[in-house]
Coordinates of C-alpha atoms and ligand atoms in Angstrom, one line a residue:
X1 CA 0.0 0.0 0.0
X2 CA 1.6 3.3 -1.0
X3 CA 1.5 5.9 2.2
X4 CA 2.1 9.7 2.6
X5 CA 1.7 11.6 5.6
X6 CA -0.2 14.7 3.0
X7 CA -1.4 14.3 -0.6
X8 CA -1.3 17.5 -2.5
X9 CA -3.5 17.2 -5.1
X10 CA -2.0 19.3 -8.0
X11 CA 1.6 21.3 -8.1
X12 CA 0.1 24.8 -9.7
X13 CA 1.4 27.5 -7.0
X14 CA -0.9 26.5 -3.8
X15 CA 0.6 22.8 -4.0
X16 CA 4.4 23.8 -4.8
X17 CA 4.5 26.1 -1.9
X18 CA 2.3 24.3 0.4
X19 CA 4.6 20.9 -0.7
X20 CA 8.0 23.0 0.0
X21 CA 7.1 24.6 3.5
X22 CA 5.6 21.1 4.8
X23 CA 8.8 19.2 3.3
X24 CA 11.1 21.7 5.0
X25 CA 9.0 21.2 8.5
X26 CA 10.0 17.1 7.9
X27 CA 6.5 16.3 7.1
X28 CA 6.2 13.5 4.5
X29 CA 4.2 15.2 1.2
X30 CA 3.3 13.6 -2.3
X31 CA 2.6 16.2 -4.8
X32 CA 0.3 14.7 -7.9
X33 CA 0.3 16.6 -11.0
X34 CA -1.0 15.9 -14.0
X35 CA 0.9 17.3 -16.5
X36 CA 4.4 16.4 -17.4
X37 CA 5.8 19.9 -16.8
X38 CA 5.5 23.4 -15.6
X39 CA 5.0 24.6 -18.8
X40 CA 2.1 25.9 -19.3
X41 CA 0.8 29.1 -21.6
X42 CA -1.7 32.2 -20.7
X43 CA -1.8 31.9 -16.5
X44 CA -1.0 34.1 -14.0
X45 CA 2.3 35.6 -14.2
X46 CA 2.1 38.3 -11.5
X47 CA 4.5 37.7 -8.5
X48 CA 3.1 40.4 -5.7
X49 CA 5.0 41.6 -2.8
X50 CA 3.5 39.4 -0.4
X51 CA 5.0 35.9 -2.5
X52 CA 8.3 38.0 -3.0
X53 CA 9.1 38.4 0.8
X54 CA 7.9 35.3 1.3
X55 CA 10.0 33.9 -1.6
X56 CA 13.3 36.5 0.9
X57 CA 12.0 34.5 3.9
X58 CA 12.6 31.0 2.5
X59 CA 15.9 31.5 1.7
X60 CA 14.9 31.6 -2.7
X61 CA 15.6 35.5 -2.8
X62 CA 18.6 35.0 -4.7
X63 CA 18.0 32.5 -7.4
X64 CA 14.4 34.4 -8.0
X65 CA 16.0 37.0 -8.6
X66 CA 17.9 35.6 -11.4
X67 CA 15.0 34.6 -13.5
X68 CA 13.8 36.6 -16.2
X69 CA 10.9 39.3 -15.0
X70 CA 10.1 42.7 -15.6
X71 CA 8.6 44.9 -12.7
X72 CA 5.0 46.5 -12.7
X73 CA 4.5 49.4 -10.2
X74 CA 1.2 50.7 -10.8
X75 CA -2.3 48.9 -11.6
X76 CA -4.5 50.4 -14.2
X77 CA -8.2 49.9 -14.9
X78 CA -8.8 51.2 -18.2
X79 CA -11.7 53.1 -18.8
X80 CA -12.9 53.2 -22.4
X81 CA -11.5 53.8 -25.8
X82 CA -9.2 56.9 -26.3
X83 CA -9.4 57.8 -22.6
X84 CA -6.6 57.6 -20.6
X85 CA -6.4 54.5 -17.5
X86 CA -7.6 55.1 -14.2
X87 CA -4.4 53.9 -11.5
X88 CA -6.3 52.2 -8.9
X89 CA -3.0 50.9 -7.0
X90 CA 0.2 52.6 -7.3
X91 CA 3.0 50.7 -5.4
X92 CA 5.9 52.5 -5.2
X93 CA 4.0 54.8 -2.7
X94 CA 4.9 51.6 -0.3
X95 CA 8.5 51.6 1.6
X96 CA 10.5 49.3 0.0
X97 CA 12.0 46.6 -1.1
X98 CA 9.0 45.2 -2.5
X99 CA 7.0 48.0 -3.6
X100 CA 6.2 46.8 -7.2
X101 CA 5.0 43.6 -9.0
X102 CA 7.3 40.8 -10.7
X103 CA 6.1 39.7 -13.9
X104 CA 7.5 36.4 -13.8
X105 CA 6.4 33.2 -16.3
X106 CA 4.6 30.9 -13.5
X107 CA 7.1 28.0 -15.1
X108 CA 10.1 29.4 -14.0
X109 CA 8.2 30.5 -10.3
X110 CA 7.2 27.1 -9.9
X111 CA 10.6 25.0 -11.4
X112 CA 12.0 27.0 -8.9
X113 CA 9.6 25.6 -6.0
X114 CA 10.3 22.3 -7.1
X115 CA 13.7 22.3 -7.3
X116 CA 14.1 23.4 -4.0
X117 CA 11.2 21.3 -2.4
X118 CA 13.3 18.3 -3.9
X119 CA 16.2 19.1 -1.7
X120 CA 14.4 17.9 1.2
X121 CA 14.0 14.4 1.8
X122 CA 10.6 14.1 2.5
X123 CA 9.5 15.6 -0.7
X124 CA 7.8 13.5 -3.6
X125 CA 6.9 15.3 -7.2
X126 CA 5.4 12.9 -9.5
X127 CA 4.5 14.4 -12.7
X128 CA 2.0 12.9 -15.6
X129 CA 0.0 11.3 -12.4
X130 CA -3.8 12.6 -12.5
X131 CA -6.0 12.2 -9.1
X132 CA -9.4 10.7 -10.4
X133 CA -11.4 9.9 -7.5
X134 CA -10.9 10.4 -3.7
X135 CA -10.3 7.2 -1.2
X136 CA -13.3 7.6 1.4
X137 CA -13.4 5.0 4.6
X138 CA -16.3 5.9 7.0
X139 CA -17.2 9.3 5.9
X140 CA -13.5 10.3 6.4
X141 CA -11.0 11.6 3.1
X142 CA -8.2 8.9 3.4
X143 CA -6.4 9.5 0.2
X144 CA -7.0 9.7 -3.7
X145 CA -7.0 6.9 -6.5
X146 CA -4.5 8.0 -9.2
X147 CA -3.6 7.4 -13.0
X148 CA -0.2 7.9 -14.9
X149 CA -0.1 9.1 -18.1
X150 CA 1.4 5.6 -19.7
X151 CA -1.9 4.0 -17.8
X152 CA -1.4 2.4 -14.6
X153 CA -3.3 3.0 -12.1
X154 CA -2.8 2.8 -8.3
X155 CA -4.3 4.0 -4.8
X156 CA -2.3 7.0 -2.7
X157 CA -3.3 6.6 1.3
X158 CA -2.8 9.5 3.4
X159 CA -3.9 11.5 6.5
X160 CA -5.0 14.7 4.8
X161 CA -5.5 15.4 0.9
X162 CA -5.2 19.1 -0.2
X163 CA -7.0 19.6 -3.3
X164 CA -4.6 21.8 -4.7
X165 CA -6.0 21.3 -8.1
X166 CA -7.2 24.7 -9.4
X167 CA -10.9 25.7 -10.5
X168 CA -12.1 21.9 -11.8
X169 CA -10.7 20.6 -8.9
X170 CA -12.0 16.8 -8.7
X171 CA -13.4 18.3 -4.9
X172 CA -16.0 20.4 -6.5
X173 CA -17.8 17.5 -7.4
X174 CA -19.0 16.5 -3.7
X175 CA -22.1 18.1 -3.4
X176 CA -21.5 18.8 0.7
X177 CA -19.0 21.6 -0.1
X178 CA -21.5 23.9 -1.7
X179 CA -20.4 25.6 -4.9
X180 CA -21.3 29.3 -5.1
X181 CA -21.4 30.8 -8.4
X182 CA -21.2 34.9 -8.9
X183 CA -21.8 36.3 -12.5
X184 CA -19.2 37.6 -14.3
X185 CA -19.3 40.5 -17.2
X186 CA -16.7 39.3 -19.4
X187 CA -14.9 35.9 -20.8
X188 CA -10.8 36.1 -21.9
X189 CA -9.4 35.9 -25.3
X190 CA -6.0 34.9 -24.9
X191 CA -3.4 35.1 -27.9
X192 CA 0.6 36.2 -28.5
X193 CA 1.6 39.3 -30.6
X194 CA 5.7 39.5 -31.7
X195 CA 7.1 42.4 -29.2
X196 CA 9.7 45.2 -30.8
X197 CA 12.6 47.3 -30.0
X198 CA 10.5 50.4 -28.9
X199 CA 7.4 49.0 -27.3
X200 CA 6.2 49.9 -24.2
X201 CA 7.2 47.1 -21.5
X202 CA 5.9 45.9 -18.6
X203 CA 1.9 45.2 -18.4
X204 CA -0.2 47.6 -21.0
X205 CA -3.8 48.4 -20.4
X206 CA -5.9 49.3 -22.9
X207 CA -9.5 49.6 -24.2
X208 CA -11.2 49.5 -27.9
X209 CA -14.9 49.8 -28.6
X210 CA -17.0 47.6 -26.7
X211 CA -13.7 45.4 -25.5
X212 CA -11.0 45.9 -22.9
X213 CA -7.3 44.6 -23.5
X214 CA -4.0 43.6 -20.8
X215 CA -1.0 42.5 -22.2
X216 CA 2.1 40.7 -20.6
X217 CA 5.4 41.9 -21.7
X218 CA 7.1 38.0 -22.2
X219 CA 10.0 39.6 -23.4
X220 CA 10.3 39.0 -27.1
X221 CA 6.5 38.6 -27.6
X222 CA 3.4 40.3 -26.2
X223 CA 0.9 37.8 -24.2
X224 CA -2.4 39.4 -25.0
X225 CA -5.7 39.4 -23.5
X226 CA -9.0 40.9 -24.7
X227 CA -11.8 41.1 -22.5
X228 CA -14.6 40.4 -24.4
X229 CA -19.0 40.0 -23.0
X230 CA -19.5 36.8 -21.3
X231 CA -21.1 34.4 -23.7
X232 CA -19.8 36.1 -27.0
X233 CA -17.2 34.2 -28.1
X234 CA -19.0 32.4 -31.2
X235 CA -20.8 35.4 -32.3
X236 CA -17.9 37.4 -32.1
X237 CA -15.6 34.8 -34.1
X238 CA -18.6 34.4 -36.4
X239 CA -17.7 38.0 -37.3
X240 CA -14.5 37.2 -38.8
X241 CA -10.8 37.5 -37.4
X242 CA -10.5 40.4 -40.0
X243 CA -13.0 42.5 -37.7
X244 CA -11.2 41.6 -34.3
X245 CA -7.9 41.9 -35.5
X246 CA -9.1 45.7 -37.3
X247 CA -10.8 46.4 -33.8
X248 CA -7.7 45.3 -31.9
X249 CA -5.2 47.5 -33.8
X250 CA -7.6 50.3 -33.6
X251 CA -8.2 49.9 -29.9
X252 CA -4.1 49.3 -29.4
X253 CA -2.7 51.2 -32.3
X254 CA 1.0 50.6 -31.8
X255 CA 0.6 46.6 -32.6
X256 CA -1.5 47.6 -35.7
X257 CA 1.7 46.1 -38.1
X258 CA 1.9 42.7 -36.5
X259 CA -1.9 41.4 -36.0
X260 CA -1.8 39.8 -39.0
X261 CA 0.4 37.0 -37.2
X262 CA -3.3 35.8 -35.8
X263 CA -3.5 33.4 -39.1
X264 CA -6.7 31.7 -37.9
X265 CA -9.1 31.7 -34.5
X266 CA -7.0 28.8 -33.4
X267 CA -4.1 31.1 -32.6
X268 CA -6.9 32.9 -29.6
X269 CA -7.8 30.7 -27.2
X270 CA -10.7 31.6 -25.2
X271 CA -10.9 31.4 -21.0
X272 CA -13.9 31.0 -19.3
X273 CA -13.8 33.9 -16.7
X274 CA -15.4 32.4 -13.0
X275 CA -16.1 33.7 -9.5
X276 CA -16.9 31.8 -7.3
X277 CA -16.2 29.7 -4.2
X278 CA -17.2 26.6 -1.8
X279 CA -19.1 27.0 1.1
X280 CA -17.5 24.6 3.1
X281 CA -13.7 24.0 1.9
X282 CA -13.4 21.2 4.3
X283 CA -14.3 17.4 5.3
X284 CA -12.9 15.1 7.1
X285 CA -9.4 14.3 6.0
X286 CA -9.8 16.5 3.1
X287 CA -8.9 20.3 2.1
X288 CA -9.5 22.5 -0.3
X289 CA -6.8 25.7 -0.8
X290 CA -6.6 28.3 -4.1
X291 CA -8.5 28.3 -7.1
X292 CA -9.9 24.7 -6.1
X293 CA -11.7 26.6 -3.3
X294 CA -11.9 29.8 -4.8
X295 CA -11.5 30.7 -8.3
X296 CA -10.8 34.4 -8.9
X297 CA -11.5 36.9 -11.6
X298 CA -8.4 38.1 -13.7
X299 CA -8.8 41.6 -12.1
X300 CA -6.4 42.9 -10.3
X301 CA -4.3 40.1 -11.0
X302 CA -4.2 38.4 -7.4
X303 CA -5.4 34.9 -7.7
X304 CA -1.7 33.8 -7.3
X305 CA -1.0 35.2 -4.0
X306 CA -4.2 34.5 -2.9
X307 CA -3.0 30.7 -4.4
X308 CA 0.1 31.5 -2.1
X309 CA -0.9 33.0 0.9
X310 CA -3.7 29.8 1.3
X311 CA -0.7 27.5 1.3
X312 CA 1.5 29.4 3.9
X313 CA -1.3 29.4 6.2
X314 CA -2.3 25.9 5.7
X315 CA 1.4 24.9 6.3
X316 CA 1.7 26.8 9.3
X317 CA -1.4 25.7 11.1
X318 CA -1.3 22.4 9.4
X319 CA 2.4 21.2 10.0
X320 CA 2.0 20.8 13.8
X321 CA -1.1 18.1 13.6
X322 CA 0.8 16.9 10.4
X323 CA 3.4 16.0 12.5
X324 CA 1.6 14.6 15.2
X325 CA -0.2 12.2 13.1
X326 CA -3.9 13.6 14.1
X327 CA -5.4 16.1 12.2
X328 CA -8.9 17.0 13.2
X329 CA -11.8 18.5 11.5
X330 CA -11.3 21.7 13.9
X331 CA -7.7 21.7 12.4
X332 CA -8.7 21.9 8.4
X333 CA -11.6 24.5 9.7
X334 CA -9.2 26.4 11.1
X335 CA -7.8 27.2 7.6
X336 CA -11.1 28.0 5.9
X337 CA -11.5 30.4 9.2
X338 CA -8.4 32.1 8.3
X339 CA -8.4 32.3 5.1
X340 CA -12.0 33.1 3.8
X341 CA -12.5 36.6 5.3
X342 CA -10.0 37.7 2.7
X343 CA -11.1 35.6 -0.5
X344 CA -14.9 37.3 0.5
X345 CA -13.4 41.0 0.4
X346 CA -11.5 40.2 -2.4
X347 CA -14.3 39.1 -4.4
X348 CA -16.3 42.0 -3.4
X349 CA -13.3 44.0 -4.6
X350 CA -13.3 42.6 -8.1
X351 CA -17.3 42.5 -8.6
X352 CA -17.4 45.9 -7.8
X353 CA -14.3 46.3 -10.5
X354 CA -16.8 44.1 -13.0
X355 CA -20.1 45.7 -12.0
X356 CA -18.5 49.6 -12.3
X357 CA -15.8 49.1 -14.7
X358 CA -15.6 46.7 -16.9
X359 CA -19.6 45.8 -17.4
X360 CA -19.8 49.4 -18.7
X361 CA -17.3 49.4 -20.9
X362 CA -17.9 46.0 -22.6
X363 CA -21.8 47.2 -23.3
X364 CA -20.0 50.3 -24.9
X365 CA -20.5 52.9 -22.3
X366 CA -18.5 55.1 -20.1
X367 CA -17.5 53.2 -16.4
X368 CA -18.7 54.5 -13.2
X369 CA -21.6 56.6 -14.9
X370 CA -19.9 58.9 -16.6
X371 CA -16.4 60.4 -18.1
X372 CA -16.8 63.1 -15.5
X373 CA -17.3 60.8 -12.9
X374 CA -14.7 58.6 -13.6
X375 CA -12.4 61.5 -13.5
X376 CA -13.2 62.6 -10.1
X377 CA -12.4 59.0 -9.0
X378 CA -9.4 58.9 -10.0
X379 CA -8.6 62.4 -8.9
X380 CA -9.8 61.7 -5.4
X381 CA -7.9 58.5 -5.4
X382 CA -5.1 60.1 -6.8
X383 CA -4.9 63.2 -4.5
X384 CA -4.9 61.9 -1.3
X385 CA -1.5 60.1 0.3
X386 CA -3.4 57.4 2.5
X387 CA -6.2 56.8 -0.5
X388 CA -3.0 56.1 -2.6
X389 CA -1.4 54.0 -0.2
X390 CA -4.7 51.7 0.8
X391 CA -5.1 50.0 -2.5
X392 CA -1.1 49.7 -3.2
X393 CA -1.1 47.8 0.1
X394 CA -4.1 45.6 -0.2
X395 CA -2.7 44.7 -3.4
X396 CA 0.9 44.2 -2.6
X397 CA 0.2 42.0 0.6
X398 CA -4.0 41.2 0.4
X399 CA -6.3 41.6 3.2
X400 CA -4.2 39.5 6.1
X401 CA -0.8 39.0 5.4
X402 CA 0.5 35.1 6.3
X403 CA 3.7 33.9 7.8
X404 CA 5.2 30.6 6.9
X405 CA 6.2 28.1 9.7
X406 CA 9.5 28.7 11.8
X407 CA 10.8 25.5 10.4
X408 CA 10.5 26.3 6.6
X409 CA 12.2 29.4 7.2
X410 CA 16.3 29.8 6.1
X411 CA 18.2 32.1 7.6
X412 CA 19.4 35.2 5.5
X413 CA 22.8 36.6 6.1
X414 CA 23.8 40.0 6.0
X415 CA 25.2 40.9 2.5
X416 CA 23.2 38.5 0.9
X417 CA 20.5 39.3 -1.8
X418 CA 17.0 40.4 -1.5
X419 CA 14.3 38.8 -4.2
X420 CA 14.4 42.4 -5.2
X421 CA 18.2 42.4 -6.1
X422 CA 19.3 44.5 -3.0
X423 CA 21.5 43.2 -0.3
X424 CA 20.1 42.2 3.6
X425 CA 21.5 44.9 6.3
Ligands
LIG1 C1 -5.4 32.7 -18.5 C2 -5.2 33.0 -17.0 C3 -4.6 34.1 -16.7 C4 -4.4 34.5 -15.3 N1 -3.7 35.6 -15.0 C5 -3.4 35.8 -13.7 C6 -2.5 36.8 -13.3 O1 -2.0 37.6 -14.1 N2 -2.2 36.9 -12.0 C7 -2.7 36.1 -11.0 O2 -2.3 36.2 -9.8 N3 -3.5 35.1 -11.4 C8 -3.9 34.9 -12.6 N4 -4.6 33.9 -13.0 C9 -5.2 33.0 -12.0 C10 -4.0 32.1 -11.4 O3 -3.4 31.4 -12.5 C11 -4.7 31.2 -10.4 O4 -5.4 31.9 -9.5 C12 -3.6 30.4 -9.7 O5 -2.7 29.7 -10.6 C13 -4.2 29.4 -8.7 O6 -3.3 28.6 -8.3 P1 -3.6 27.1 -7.8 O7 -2.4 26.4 -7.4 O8 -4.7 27.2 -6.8 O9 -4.3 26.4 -9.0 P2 -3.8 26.2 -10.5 O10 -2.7 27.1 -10.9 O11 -4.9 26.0 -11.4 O12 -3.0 24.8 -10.4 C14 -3.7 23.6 -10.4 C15 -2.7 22.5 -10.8 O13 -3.4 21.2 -10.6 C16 -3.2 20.3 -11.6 N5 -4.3 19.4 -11.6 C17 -5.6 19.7 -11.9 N6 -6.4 18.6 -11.8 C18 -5.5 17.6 -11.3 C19 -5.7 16.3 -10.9 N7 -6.9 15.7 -10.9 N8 -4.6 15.5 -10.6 C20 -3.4 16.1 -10.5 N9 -3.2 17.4 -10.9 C21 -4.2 18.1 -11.3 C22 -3.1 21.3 -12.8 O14 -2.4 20.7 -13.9 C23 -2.4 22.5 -12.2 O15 -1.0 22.3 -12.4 C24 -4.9 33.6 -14.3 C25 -5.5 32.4 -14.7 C26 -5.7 32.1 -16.0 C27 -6.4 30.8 -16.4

């Protein structure tokens, strides 16, 4: 019978860094993943300042900061064609070293989880191996059933499962945890434009007529999202690549001479924008942490850290029962308690960004009522120090800030680098 003391159930951020901080505390973990590799295109690239100091407090400052990744300081909503971006969150108002966001491909972030994770002994990464159905002996989680991808099939036993799996995680299926739903505005067209000498850099914001654009600045190519109404995907490709890419380049106008590398609609791939989140993210033996219990809008960028953040406090109130060899249904509620305050105001934070921004905007009117109004929003934002500094925090570091366990922490000498590239007093 194959044992682990915890199961993670996928190795997308949430699993990698939960894995790494339980491995260093000398708990046995088995990470399952799917695929056979990090690589994956169009997810979350953003690195916030609460996953960068963690990143300084596990010792990874150093070789984070040698991967390639360009640094966002402010967070724009943009408000409607030919009108300039509102800056909801500007971050170098915040003392430093972290005061802006790394724009890091999540690859390299999580190759570099794994390849420390693997240092400790009581780590286990096994790739191409797909969770399909949970063990369950007398109403309690005691492990999952699993398949490789060259077909065999086997039985994992352990004495907690974290369904680390994102937003189709296999946990969503039992009816007890309570999936709730909220509408969202707007679906994600996802595609890559060739980048120049010249370009802007960094992330880009923009808007055209009746659709709102991000891109990612990869470095030699642009990754490119337009927000398009929820639901419109097959009239709007019914409408002809010729019209979206016209639209694009007229919405974006300095990437008008390289559209025309979209050859057909199978060069846009289309995401299914959700909110939503369990009611319970908890049963015996079994937990649910990041997208698989909460899967966040693209807005603002944060589902991540709010990935990351689950883990570290999952680790650090999880590592001592963990280690124990009892872990309690008070224990795995303990984490919902923690962390669900913060997924519900961050939620509220980015249906209020659909509902006043983005909503508008798509249906080809002006956000928050009118031009004027907008204006005076982003004046009063703008003119006040501590308005200024609110969102750039919440941002940077999320409603409640988490600490990883004593035990996963390496000690950082003086001299030695910061994930930001400066030195530690
Ligand atoms: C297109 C796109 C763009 C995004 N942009 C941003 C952004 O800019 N910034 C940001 O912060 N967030 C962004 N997000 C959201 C962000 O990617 C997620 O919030 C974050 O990755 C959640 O981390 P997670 O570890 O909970 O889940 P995931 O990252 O979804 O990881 C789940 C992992 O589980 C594996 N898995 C799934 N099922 C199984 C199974 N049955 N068995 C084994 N393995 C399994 C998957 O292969 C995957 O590796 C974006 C998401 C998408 C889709």
């Amino acid at each position: 019978m194959e044992k682990t003391t915890c199961c993670v159930v996928g190795g997308g951020p949430a699993g990698m860094v939960l894995a790494l901080l339980l491995a260093r505390a000398g708990i046995a973990v088995t990470v399952l993943e799917k695929h056979a590799d990090f690589l994956r295109d169009f997810r979350g690239d953003t690195v916030h300042p609460s996953t960068l100091a963690l990143l300084d407090e596990l010792g990874l400052a150093e070789p984070f900061a040698r991967l390639p990744q360009r640094r966002v300081r402010t967070v724009q909503l943009p408000v409607g064609a030919g009108r300039p971006a509102v800056t909801v969150a500007d971050l170098s108002v915040l003392p430093g070293p972290y005061n802006y966001v790394a724009m890091v491909p999540q690859w390299d972030l999580l190759d570099l989880l794994a390849e420390h994770a693997r240092r400790e002994p009581t780590f286990e990464l096994r790739m191409n191996t797909e969770a399909t159905s949970f063990l369950v002996e007398s109403g309690r989680v005691t492990g999952v059933r699993y398949r490789t991808s060259d077909g065999r099939t086997g039985e994992l036993r352990a004495l907690l499962t974290v369904a680390c799996d994102g937003r189709g995680s296999l946990a969503r299926s039992r009816p007890e945890l309570g999936l709730r739903r909220f509408t969202c505005p707007m679906d994600a067209w996802w595609f890559r434009l060739p980048r120049r000498d010249g370009d802007p850099s960094g992330l880009v914001g923009g808007a055209g007529e009746g659709f709102l654009t991000a891109m990612i600045d990869r470095g030699d190519y642009w990754q490119c999202a337009a927000l398009i109404p929820k639901g419109a995907d097959a009239e709007l490709r019914a409408g002809g690549l010729d019209r979206f890419r016209a639209a694009y380049a007229a919405g974006v106008p300095w990437i008008a001479d390289r559209t025309h590398v979209l050859r057909s609609w199978d060069d846009v791939k289309l995401l299914d924008v959700h909110l939503d989140r369990l009611r319970r993210w908890h049963r015996p033996g079994l937990l649910c942490i990041g997208d698989a219990a909460h899967a966040m809008s693209p807005v603002f960028g944060i589902g991540i850290n709010l990935a990351v953040q689950d883990a570290v406090a999952t680790a650090r109130l999880l590592a001592g029962p963990l280690r124990r060899g009892t872990v309690r249904l008070r224990d795995v509620r303990g984490v919902q308690r923690r962390r669900r305050p913060t997924t519900v105001v961050t939620q509220a934070l980015q249906r209020t960004a659909h509902a006043r921004f983005i909503a508008p905007v798509l249906r080809g009117r002006p956000p928050l009522g009118s031009a004027e109004r907008a204006r005076r929003v982003a004046r009063l934002v703008g003119g006040s120090p501590w308005l200024r500094r609110l969102p750039a925090y919440f941002v940077a570091y999320g409603a409640r800030r988490e600490r990883p366990p004593a035990a996963a922490v390496r000690n950082r000498e003086p001299g030695t680098q910061t994930a930001a590239g400066g030195q530690h007093a």
